[in-house]
Coordinates of C-alpha atoms and ligand atoms in Angstrom, one line a residue:
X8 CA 10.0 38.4 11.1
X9 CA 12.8 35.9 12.1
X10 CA 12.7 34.8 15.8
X11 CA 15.6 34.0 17.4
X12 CA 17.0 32.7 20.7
X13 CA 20.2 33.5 22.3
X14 CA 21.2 31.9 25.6
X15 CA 24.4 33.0 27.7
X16 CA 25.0 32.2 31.7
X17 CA 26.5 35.4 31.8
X18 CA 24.4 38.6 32.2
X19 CA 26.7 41.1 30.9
X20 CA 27.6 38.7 28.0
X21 CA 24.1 38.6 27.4
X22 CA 23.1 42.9 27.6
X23 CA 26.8 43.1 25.3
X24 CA 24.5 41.0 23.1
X25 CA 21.1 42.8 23.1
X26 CA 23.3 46.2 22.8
X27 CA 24.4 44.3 19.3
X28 CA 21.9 43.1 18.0
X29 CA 19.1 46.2 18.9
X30 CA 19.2 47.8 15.0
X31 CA 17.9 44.1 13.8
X32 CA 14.7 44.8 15.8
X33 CA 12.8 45.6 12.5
X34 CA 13.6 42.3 10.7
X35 CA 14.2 39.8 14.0
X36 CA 12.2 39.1 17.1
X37 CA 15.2 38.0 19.6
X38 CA 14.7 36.8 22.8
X39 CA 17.7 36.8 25.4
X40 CA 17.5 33.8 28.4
X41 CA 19.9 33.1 30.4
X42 CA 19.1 29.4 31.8
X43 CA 19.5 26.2 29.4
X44 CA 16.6 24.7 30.6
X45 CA 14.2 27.5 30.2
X46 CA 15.8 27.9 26.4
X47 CA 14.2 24.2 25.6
X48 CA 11.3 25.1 27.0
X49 CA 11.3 28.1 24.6
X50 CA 12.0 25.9 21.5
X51 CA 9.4 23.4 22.3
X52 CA 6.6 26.1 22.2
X53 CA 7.9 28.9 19.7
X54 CA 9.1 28.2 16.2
X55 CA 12.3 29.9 16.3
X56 CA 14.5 30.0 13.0
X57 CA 17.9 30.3 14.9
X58 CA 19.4 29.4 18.1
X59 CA 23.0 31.2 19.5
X60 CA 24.2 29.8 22.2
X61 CA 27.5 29.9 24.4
X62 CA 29.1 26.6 24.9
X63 CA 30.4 26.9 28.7
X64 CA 27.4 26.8 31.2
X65 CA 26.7 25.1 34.7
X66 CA 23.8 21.9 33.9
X67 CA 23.4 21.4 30.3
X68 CA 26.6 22.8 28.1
X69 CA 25.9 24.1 24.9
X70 CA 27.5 21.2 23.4
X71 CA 24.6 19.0 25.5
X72 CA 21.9 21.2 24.2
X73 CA 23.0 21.3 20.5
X74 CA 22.5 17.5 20.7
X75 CA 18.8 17.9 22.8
X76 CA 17.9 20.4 19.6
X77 CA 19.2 17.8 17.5
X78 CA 17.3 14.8 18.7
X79 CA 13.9 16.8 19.0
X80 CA 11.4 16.0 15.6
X81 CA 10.4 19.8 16.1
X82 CA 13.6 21.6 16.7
X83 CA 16.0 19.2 14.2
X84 CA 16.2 22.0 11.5
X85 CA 17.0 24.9 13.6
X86 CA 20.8 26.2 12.6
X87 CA 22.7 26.8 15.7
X88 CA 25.9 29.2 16.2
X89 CA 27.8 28.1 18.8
X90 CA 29.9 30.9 21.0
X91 CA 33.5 29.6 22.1
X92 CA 36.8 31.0 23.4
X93 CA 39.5 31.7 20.7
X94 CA 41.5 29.1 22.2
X95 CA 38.7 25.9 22.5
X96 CA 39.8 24.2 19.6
X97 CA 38.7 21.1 20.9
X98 CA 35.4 22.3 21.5
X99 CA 35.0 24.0 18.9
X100 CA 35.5 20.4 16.5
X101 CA 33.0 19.0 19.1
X102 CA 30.2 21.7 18.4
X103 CA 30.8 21.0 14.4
X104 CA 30.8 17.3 15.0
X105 CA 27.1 17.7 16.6
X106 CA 26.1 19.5 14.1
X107 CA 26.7 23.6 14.8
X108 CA 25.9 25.8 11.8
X109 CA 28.8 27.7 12.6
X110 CA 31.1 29.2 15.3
X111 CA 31.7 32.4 16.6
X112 CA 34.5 33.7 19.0
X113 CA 34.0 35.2 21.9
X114 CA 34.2 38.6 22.6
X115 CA 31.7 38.5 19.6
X116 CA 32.1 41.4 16.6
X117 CA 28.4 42.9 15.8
X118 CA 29.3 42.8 12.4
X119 CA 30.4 39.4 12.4
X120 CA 27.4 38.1 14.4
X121 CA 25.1 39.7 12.1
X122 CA 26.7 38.5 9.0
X123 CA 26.5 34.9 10.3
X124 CA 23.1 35.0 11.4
X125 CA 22.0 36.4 8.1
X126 CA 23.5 33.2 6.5
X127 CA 22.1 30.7 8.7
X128 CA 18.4 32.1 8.3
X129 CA 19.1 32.3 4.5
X130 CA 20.1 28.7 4.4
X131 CA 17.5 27.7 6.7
X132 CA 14.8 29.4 4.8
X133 CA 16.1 27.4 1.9
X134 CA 16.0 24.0 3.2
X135 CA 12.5 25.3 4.7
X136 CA 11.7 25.5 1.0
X137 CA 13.2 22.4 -0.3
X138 CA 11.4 20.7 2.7
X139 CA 7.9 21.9 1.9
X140 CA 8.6 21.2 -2.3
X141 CA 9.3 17.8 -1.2
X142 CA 6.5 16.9 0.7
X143 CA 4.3 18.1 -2.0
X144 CA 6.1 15.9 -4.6
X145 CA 5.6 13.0 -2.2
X146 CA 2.5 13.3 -1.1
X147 CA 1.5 13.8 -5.2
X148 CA 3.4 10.8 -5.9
X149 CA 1.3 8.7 -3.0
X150 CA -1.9 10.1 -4.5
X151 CA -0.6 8.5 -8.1
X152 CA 0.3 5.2 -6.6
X153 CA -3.1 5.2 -4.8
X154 CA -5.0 5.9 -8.2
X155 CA -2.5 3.5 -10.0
X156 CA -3.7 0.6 -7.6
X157 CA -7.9 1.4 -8.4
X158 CA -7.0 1.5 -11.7
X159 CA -5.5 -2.3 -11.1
X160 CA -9.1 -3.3 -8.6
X161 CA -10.9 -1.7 -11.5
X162 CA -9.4 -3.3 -14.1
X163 CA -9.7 -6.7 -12.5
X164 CA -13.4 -6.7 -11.5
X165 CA -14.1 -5.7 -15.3
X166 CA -11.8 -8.7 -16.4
X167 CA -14.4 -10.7 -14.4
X168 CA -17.3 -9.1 -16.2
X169 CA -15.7 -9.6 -19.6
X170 CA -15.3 -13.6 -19.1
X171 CA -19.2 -13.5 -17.6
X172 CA -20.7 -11.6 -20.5
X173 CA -20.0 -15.1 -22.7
X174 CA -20.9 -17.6 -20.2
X175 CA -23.4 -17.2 -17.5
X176 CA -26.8 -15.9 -17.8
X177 CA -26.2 -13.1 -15.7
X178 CA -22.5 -11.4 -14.1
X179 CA -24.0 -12.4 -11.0
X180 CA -22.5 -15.8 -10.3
X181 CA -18.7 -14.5 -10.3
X182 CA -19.2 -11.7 -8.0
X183 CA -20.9 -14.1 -5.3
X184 CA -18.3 -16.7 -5.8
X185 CA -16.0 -13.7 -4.7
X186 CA -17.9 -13.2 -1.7
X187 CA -18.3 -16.6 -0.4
X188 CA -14.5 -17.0 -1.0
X189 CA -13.7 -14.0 1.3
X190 CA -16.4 -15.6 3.5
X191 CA -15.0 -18.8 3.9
X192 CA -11.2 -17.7 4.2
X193 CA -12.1 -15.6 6.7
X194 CA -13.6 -18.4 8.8
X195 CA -10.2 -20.0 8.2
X196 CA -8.7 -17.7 10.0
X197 CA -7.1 -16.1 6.7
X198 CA -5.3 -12.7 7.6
X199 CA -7.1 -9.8 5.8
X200 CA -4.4 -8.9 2.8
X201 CA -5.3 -12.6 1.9
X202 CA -8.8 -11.7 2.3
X203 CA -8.7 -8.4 0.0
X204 CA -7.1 -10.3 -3.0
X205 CA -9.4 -13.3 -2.8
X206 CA -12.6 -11.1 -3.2
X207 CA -10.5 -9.8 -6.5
X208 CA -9.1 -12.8 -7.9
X209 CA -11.9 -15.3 -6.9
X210 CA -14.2 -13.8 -9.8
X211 CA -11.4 -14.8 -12.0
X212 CA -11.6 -18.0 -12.0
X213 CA -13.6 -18.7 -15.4
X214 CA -11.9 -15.9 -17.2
X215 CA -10.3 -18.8 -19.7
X216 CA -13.5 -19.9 -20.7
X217 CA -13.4 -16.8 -23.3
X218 CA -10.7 -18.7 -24.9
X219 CA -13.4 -21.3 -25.3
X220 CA -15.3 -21.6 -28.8
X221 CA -19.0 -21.0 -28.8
X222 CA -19.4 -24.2 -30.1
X223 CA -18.4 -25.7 -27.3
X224 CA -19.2 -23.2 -24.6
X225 CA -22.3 -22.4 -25.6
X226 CA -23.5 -25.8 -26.8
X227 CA -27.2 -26.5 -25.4
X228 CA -26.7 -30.3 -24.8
X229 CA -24.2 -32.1 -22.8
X230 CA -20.5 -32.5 -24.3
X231 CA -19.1 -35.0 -25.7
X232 CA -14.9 -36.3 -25.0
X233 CA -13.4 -34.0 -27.7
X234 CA -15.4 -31.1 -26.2
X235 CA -14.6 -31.7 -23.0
X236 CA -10.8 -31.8 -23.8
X237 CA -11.5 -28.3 -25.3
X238 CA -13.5 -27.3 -22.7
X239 CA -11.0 -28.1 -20.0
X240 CA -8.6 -25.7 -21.6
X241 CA -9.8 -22.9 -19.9
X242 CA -8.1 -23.6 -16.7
X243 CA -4.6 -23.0 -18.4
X244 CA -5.9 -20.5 -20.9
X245 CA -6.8 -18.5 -17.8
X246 CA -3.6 -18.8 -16.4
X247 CA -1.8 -17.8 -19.9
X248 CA -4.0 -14.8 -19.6
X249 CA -3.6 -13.5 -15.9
X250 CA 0.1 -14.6 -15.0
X251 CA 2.5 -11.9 -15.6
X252 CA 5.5 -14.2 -17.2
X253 CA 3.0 -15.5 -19.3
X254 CA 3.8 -16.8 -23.0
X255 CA 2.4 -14.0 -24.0
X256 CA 4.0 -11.2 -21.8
X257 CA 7.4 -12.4 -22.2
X258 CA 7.8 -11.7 -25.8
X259 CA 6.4 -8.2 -25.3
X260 CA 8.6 -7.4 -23.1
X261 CA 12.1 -9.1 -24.9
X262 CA 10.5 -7.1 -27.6
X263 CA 9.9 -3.7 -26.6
X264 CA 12.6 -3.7 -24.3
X265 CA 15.3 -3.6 -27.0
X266 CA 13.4 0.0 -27.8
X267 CA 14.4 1.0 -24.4
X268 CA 10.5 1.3 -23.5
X269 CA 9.3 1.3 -19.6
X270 CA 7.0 -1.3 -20.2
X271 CA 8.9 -3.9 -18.7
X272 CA 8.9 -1.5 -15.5
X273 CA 5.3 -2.0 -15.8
X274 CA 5.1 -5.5 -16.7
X275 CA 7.8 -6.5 -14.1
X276 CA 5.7 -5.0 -11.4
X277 CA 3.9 -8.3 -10.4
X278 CA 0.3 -7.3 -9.4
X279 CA -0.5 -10.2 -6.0
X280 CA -4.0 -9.9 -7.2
X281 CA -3.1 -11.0 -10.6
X282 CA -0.8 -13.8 -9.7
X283 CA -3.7 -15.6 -7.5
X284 CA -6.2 -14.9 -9.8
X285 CA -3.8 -17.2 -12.1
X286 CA -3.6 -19.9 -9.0
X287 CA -6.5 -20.1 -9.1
X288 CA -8.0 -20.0 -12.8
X289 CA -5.4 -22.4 -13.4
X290 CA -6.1 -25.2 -10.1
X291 CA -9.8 -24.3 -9.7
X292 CA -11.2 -27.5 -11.3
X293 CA -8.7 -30.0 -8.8
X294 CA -9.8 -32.1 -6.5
X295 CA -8.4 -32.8 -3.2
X296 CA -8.8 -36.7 -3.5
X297 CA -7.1 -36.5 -6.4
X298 CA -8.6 -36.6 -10.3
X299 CA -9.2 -33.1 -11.5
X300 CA -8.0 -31.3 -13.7
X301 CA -5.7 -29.9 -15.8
X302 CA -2.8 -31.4 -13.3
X303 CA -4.4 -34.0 -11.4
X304 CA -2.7 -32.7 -8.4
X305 CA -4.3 -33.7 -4.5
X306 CA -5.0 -32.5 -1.1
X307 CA -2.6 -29.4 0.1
X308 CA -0.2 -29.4 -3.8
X309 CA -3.5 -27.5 -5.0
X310 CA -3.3 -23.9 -3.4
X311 CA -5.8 -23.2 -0.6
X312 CA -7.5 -20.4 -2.7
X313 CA -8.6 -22.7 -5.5
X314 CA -9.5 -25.1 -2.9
X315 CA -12.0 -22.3 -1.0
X316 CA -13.0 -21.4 -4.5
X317 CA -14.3 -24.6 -5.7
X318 CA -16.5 -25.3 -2.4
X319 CA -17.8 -21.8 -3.5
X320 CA -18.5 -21.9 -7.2
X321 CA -19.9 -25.4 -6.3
X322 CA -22.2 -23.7 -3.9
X323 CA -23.5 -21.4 -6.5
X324 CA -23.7 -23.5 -9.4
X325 CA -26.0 -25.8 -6.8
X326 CA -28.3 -23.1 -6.2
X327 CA -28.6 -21.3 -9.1
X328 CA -30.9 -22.2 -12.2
X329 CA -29.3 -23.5 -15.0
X330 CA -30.8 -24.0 -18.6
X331 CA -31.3 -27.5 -18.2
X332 CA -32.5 -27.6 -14.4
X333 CA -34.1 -25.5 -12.2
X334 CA -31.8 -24.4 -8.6
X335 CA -31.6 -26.8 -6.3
X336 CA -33.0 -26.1 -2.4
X337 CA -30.1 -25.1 -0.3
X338 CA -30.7 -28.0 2.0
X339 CA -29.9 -30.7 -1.4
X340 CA -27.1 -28.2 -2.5
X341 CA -25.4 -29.0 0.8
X342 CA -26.3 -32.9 1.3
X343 CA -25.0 -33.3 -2.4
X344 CA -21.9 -30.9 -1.2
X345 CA -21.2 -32.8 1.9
X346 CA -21.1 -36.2 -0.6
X347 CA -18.2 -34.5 -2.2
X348 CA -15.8 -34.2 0.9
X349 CA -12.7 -35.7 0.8
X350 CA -12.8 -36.9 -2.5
X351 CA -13.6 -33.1 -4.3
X352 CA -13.8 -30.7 -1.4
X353 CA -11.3 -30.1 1.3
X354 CA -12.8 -31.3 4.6
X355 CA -11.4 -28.5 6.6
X356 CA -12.9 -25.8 3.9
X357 CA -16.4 -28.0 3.8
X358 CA -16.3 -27.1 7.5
X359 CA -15.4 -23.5 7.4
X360 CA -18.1 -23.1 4.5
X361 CA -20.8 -24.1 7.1
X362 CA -19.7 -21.8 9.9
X363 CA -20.2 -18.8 6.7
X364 CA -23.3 -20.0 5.6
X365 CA -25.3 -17.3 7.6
X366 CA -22.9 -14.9 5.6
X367 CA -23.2 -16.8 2.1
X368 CA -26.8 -16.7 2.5
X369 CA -27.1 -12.9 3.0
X370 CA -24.7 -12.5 -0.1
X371 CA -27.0 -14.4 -2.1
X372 CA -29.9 -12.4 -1.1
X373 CA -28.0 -9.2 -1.7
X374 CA -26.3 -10.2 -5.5
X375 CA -29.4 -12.9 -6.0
X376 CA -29.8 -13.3 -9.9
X377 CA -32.7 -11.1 -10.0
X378 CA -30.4 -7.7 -9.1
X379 CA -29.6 -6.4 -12.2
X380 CA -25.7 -6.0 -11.2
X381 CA -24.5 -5.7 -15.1
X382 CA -26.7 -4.3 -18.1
X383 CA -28.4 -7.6 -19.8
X384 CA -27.2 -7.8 -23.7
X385 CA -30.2 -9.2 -26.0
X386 CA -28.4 -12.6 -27.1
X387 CA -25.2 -12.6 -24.7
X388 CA -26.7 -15.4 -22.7
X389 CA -27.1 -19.0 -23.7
Ligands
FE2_10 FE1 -14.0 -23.4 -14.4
FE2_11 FE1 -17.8 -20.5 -11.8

């Protein structure tokens, strides 16, 4: 059942009307008022699916209340057919103009008014339609963007695992370094986007070390100048691996794009995760007095992620046992951290590091070495 709303000053206009329109009763629920005001009262608490309305009336004209219907979120999409005299050209371009569905002259044919009625609620229905496929499509195309972006988080924390499995005794050490990041940027004050992508990319940091040969990596004693030239590689092999125009990405992309592939769509949508994961493989190992490496850069030219992540993976390399030495107490770890400000660590970071440490302590309790956080591979440690 259509409902529909006709509104007319004039009584007798208005029973002409009812006297028209009384055969529709079967398909349409019409209801007759005769004030403006009480018709947008009507509209606000009844879906109607059309509105007729005469365009001379004392208070609000119709021309006033086709822009009211207009303006309102809820009534917006209701056709309206506007009633004028033969001879109000002007108002009559005035009621298009605002948006009538169509006109009708007064005295008003039944047949006429019924034929134009029938046409507004058929196109309305349509749009109705068209309306309701379209918020489906959206809202499917949100729930695809929404997996797309866990697929990303996912993908990223398993990068991190990946790099672990051929370094560390256990996966532990890169998800901690993640938290105590997040921990210390947010005692800098760090705005929460910020916040998100450091607990992703943090864990990052090492990823080049895969690029690394065993020989080196996994060599028992210390290493000697060649190895160490090899061994600091893995900053910029990390980098090569996680930025998007990487040496390696470009040619895939110059290549497939010639076979009109979408990959560079994909490609080309830089992932912010991705890119400061590649700040900060690539800068982890700098020191703010100057004489890290790969680029010897100092103070503020090294990005402030790598500059939180190297307080924090200098934190957990401290405390945790290593082949050659037992962890250190947390009270050393700090005196021997506190040594290193100003000429490694960033004073201000030092600082904010302290005011975590509550939080960085509860993170190690929680992802300590002895939780089992990835399965243990006979022969994947050193
Ligand atoms: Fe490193
Ligand atoms: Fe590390």
């Amino acid at each position: 059942m259509k409902r529909i709303l006709i509104l007319d000053d004039d009584q007798r206009m208005l029973d002409a009307l009812r006297r028209t329109l009384h055969r529709q009763t079967e398909d349409w629920a019409v209801t007759f008022l005769r004030r403006p005001e009480a018709a947008l009262k009507a509209l606000q608490n009844t879906p109607y699916d059309a509105v007729v309305t005469d365009i001379r009336m004392p208070g609000i004209d119709g021309l006033e209340l086709l822009d009211r219907i207009r303006q309102c979120e809820q009534t917006r999409n209701i056709p309206v057919v506007v009633l004028t005299g033969v001879n109000d050209r002007d108002l009559k371009a005035k009621a298009l103009e605002r948006g009538a569905a169509d006109l009708l002259n007064k005295p008003v044919e039944a047949s006429q008014l019924i034929a134009r009625l029938r046409n507004v609620l058929e196109t309305k229905t349509y749009q109705d339609n068209l309306r309701a496929t379209n918020s489906l499509l959206n809202e499917k195309v949100q729930q695809q963007s929404t997996d797309l972006a866990q697929t990303r988080m996912s993908i990223i924390c398993r990068l991190g695992m990946a790099a672990e499995f051929r370094d560390e005794d256990t996966g532990n050490h890169v998800i901690r370094v993640g938290c105590y990041s997040r921990a210390i940027a947010t005692e800098l004050g760090m705005p929460r986007p910020f916040l998100e992508m450091l607990l992703l990319a943090a864990p990052l940091h090492d990823i080049g070390k895969i690029g690394i040969p065993d020989s080196v990596l996994l060599k028992p004693g210390p290493l000697d100048d060649d190895e160490w030239i090899v061994m600091k590689r893995h900053c910029e092999i990390g980098e090569c691996i996680l930025r998007d125009q990487s040496k390696v990405v470009v040619p895939l992309i110059d290549w497939y794009s010639t076979k009109q592939s979408t990959l560079k769509n994909v490609l080309d949508n830089r992932d912010p995760v991705l890119d400061m994961a590649a700040t900060i493989a690539l800068t982890h190992h700098e020191k703010w007095g100057g004489g890290g490496y790969p680029r010897g850069l100092a103070g503020e030219a090294i990005p402030l992620e790598s500059r939180i992540v190297a307080a924090a993976d200098m934190f957990d390399a401290l405390t945790s046992n290593r082949p050659y030495r037992p962890a250190r107490p947390e009270e050393e770890a700090l005196s021997i951290m506190e040594n290193t400000v100003g000429s490694h660590l960033d004073p201000k970071v030092y600082d904010a590091f302290i005011r975590a440490l509550p939080e960085i302590r509860a993170i190690r309790d929680r992802f300590s070495d002895d939780v089992a956080l990835f399965p243990t591979v006979e022969g994947a440690s050193r």
